[in-house]
mmCIF file of C-alpha atoms in Angstrom:
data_model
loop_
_atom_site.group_PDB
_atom_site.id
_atom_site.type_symbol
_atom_site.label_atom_id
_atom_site.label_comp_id
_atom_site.label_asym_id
_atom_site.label_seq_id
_atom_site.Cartn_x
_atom_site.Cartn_y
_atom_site.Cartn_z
ATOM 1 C CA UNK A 41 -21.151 -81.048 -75.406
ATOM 2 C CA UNK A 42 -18.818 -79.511 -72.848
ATOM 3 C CA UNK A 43 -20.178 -79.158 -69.361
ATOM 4 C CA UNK A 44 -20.149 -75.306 -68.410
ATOM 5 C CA UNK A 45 -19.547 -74.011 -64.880
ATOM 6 C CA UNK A 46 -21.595 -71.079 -64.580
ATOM 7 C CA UNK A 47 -20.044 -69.273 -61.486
ATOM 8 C CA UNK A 48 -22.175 -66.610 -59.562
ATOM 9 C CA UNK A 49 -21.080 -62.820 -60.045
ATOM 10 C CA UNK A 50 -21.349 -60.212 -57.315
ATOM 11 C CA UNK A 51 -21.475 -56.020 -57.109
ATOM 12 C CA UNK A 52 -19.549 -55.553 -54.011
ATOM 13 C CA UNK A 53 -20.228 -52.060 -54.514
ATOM 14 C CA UNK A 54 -23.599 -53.071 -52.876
ATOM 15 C CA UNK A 55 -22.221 -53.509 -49.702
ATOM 16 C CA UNK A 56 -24.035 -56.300 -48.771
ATOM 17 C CA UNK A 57 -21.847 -58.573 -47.289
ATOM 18 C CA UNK A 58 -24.042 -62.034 -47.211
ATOM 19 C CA UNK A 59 -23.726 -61.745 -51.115
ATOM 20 C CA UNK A 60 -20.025 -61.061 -50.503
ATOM 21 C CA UNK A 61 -19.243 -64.163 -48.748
ATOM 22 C CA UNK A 62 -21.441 -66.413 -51.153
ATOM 23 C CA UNK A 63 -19.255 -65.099 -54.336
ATOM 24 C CA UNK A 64 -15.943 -66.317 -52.323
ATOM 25 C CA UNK A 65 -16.867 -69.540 -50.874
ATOM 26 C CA UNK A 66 -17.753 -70.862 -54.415
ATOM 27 C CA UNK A 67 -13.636 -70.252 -54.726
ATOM 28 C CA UNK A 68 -12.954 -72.274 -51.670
ATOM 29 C CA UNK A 69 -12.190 -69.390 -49.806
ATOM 30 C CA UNK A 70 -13.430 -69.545 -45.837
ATOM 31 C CA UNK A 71 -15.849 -67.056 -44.558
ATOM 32 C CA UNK A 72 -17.092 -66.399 -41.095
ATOM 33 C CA UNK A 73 -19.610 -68.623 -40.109
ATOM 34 C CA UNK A 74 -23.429 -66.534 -39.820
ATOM 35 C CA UNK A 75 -25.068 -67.478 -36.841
ATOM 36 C CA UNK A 76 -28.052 -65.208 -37.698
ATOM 37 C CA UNK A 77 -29.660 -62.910 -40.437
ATOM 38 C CA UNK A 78 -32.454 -60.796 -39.265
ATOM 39 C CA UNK A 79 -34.508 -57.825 -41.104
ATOM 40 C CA UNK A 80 -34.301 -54.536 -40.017
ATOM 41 C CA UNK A 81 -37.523 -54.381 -38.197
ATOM 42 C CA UNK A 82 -37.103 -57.186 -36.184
ATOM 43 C CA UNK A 83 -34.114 -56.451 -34.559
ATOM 44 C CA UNK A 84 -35.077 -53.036 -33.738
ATOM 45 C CA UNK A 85 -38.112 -54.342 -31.900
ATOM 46 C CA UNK A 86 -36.162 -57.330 -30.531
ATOM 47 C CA UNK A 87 -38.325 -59.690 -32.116
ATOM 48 C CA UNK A 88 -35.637 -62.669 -32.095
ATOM 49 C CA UNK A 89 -33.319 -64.786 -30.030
ATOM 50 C CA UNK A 90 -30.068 -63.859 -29.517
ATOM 51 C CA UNK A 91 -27.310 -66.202 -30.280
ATOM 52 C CA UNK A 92 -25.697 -68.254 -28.044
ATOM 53 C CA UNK A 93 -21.966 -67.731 -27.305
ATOM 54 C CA UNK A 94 -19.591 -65.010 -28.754
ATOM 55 C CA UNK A 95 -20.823 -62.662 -32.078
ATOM 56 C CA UNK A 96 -20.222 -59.927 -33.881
ATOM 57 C CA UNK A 97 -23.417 -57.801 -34.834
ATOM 58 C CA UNK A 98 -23.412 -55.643 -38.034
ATOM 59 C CA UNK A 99 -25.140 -54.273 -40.953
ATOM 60 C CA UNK A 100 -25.180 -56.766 -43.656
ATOM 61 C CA UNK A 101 -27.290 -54.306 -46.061
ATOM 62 C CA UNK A 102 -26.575 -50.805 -45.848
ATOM 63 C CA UNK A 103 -24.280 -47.793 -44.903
ATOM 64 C CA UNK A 104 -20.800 -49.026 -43.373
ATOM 65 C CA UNK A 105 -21.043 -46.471 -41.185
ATOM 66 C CA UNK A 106 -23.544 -48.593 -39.428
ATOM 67 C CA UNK A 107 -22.642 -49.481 -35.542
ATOM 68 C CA UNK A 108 -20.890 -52.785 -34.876
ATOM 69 C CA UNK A 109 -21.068 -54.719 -31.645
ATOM 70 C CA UNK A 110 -18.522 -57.239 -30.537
ATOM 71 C CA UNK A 111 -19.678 -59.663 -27.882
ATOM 72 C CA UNK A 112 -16.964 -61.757 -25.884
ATOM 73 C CA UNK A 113 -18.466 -63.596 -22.744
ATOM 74 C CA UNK A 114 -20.326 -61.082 -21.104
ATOM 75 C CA UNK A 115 -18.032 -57.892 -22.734
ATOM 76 C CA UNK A 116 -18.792 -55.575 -25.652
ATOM 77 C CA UNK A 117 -15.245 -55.593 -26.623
ATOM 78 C CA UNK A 118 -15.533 -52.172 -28.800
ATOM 79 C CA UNK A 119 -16.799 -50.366 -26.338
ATOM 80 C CA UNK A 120 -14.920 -52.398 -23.229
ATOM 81 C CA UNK A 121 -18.151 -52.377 -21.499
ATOM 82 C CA UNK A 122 -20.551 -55.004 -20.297
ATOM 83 C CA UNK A 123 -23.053 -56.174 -23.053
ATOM 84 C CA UNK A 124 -26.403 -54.858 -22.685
ATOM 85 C CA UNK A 125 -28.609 -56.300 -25.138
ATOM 86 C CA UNK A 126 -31.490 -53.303 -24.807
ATOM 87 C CA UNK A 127 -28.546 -50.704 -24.829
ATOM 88 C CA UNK A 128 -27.566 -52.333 -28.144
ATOM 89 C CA UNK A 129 -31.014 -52.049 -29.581
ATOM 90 C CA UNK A 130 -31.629 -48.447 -28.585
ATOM 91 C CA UNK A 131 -28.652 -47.750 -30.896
ATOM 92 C CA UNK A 132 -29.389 -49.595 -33.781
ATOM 93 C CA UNK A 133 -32.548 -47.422 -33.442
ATOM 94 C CA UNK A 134 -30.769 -44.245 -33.208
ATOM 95 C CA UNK A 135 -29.024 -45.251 -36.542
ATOM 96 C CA UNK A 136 -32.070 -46.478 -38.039
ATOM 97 C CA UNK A 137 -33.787 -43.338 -37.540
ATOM 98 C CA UNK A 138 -30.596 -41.023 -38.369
ATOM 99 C CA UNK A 139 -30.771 -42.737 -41.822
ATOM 100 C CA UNK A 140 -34.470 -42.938 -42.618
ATOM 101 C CA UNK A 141 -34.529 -46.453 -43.591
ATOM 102 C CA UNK A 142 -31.011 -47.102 -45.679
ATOM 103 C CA UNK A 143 -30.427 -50.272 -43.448
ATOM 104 C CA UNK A 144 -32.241 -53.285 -44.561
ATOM 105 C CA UNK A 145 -31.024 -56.156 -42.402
ATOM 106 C CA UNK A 146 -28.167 -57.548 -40.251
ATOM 107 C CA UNK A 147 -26.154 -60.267 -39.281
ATOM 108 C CA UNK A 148 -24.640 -61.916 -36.183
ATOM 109 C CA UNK A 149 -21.937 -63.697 -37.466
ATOM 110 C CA UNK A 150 -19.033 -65.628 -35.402
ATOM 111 C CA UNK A 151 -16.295 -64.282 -33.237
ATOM 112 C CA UNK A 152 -13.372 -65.338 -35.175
ATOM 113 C CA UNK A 153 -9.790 -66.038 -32.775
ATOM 114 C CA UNK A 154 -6.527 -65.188 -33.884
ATOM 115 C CA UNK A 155 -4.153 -68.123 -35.154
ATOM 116 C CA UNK A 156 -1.663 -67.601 -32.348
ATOM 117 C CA UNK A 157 -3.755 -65.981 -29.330
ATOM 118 C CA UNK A 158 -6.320 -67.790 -29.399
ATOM 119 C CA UNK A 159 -7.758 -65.505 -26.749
ATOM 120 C CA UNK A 160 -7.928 -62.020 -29.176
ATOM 121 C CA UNK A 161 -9.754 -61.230 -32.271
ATOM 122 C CA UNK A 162 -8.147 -61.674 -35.102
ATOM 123 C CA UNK A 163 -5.211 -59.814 -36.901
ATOM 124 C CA UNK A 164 -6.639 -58.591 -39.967
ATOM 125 C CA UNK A 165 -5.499 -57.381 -43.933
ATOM 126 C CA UNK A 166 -6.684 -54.982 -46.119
ATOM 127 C CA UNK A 167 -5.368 -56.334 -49.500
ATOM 128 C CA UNK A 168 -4.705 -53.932 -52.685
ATOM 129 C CA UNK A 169 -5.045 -56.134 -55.579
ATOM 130 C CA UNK A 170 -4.986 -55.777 -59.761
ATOM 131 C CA UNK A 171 -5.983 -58.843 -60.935
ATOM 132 C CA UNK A 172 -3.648 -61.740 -59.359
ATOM 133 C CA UNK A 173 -1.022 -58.944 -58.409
ATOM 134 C CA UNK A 174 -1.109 -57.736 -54.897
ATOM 135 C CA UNK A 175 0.073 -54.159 -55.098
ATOM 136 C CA UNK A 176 -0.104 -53.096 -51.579
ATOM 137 C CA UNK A 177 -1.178 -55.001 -47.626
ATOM 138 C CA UNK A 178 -2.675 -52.991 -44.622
ATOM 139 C CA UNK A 179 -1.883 -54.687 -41.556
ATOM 140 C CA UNK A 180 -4.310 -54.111 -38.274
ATOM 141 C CA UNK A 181 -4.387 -55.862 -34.771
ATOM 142 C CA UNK A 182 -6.869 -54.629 -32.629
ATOM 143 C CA UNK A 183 -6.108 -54.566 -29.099
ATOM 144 C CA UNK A 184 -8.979 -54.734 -26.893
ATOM 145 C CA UNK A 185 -9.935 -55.072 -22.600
ATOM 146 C CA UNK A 186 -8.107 -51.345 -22.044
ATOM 147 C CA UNK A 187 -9.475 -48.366 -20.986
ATOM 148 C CA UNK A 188 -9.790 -47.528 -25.207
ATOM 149 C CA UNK A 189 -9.612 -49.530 -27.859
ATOM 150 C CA UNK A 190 -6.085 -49.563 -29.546
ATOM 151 C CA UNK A 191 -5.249 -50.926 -32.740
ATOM 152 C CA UNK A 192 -1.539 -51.211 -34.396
ATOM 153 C CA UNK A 193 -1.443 -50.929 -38.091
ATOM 154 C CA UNK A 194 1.251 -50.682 -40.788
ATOM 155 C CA UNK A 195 2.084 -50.813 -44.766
ATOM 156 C CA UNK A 196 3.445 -54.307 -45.495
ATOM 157 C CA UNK A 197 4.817 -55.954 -49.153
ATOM 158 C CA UNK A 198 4.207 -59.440 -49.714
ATOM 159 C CA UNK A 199 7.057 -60.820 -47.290
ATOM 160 C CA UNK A 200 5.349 -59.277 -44.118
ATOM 161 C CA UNK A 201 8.537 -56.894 -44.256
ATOM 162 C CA UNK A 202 7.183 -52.823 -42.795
ATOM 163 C CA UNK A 203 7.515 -50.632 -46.032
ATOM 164 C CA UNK A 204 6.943 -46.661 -46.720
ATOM 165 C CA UNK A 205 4.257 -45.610 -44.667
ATOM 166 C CA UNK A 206 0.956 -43.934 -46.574
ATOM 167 C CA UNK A 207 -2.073 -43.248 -45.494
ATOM 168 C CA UNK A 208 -4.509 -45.419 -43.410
ATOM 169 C CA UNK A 209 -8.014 -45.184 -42.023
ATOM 170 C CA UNK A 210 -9.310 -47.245 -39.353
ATOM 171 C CA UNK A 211 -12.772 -47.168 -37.454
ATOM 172 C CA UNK A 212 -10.645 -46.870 -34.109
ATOM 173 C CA UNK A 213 -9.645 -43.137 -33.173
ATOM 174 C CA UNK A 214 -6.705 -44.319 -31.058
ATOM 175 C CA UNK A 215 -3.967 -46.062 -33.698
ATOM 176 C CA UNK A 216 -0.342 -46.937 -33.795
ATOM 177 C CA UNK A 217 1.867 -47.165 -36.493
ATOM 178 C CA UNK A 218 3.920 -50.120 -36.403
ATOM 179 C CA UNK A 219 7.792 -49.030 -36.363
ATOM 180 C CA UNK A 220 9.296 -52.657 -35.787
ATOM 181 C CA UNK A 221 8.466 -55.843 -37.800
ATOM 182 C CA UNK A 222 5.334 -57.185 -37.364
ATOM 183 C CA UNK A 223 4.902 -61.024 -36.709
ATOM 184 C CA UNK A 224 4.378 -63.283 -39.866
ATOM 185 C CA UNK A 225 1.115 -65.340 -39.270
ATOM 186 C CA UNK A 226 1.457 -68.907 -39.895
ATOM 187 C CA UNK A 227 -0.969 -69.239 -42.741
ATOM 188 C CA UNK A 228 0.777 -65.994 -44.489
ATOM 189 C CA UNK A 229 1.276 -68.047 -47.860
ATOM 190 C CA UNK A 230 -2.572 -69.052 -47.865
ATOM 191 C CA UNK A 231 -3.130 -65.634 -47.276
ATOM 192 C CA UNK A 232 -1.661 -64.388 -50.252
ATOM 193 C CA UNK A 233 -2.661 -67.091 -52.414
ATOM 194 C CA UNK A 234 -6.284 -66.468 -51.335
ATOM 195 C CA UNK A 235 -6.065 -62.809 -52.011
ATOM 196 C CA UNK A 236 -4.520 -63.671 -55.446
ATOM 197 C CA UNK A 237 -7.418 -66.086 -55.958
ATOM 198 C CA UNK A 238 -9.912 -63.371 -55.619
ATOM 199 C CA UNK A 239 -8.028 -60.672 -58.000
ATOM 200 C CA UNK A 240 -7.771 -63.365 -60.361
ATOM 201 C CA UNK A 241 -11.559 -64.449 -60.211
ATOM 202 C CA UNK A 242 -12.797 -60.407 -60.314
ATOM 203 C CA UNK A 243 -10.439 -59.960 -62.988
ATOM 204 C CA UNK A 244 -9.835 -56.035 -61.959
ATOM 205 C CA UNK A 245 -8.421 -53.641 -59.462
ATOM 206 C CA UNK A 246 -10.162 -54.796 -56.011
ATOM 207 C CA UNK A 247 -9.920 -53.852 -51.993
ATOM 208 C CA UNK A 248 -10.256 -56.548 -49.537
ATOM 209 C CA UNK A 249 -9.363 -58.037 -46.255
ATOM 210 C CA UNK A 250 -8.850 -60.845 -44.867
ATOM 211 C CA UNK A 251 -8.419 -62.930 -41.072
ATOM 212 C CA UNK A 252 -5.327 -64.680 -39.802
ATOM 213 C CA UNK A 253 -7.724 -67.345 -37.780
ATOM 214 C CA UNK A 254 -6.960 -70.261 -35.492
ATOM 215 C CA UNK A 255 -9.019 -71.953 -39.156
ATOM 216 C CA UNK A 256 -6.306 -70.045 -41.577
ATOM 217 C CA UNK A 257 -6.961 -67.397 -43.544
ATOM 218 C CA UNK A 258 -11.048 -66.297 -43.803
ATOM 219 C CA UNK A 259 -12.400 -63.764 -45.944
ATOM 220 C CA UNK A 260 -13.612 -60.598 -43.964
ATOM 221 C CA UNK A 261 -15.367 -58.463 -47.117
ATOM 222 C CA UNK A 262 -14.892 -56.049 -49.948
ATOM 223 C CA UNK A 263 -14.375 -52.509 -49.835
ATOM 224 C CA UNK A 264 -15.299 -49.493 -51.752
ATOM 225 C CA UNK A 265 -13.464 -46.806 -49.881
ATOM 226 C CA UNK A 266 -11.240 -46.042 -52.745
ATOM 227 C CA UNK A 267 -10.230 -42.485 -51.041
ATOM 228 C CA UNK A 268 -7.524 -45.212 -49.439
ATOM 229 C CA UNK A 269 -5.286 -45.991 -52.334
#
């Protein structure tokens, strides 16, 4: 009798972005490491320790317009302020309240670095894909440490070449359109072949992005916003 592979299926309509990374890694695809998954109601009260080290806090089931926290060192890099861990809580709680309950947990998951700067965040795609075809790449880089957060983002084909500009959303108010090439990461090929994995494996139209690491490319998440296409 042949030996079936049963391979585990995922709505990433749900938004919940644990389940997310478990479909991808069983496709050898890297994900950010999670340093922490925590219920709703214990983080609000502060009824856990915080990781050591660098994180990124977010919802990992509920509304993505749920507040995300970057630490670096002692910075909240989003907000270029010093971290304040009771600050933090007091608006988590603000959002809890605002939506009655929608958020059911959240995750501290790993600071990735960027490939080259290993002192930055890291560049980031938003893939386009139909099946194994990639239609269309968003590019970001967030720039971070200034008086606001920047980020620089552009339409790019499948070389890394700038191509006609349409429409992009971005949860920074302050962003720049690229104008000029934009560098090529290193792992560029891996990147493609990963996002190519993925449409393959959903077998369908998909959104997703992806990090340019200092560990090659790692999967960031799926998206549902499809007001972007």
């Amino acid at each position: 009798m042949a030996h079936v592979v049963c391979r585990k299926k995922v709505s990433f309509f749900s938004n919940v972005k644990s389940m997310q990374k478990e479909y991808v890694s069983q496709f050898g695809i890297a994900v950010p490491e999670t340093l922490l998954h925590i219920g709703t109601t214990s983080l609000v009260r502060g009824a856990f320790t915080l990781p050591k080290g660098n994180f990124i806090l977010k919802v990992d089931s509920g509304p993505v317009s749920a507040p995300k926290f970057i630490k670096q060192g002692e910075q909240e890099l989003i907000k270029n302020e010093h971290f304040n861990l009771s600050k933090t809580l007091q608006e988590v709680k603000k959002f809890e309240k605002a939506k009655r309950g929608m958020v059911e947990s959240y995750i501290f998951e790993e600071l990735l670095v960027d490939e080259v700067d290993k002192k930055s965040p890291p560049r980031s795609y938003k893939f386009f894909v139909m099946r194994e075809k990639i239609l269309k790449i968003y590019y970001f880089r967030a720039n971070f440490g200034l008086e606001k957060s920047t980020i620089e983002a552009a339409c790019i084909n499948t070389d890394h070449a700038l191509c006609k500009q349409t429409w992009l959303r971005t949860e920074f108010a302050n962003i720049t359109i690229a104008t000029e090439s934009v560098d090529k990461p290193p792992c560029w090929k891996e990147l493609l072949s990963a996002a190519s994995k993925i449409g393959g494996e959903l077998d369908r139209f998909a959104m997703f992005t992806f990090y340019a690491t200092n560990r090659g490319p790692v999967f960031g998440g799926f998206s549902n916003n499809f007001d972007e296409w």
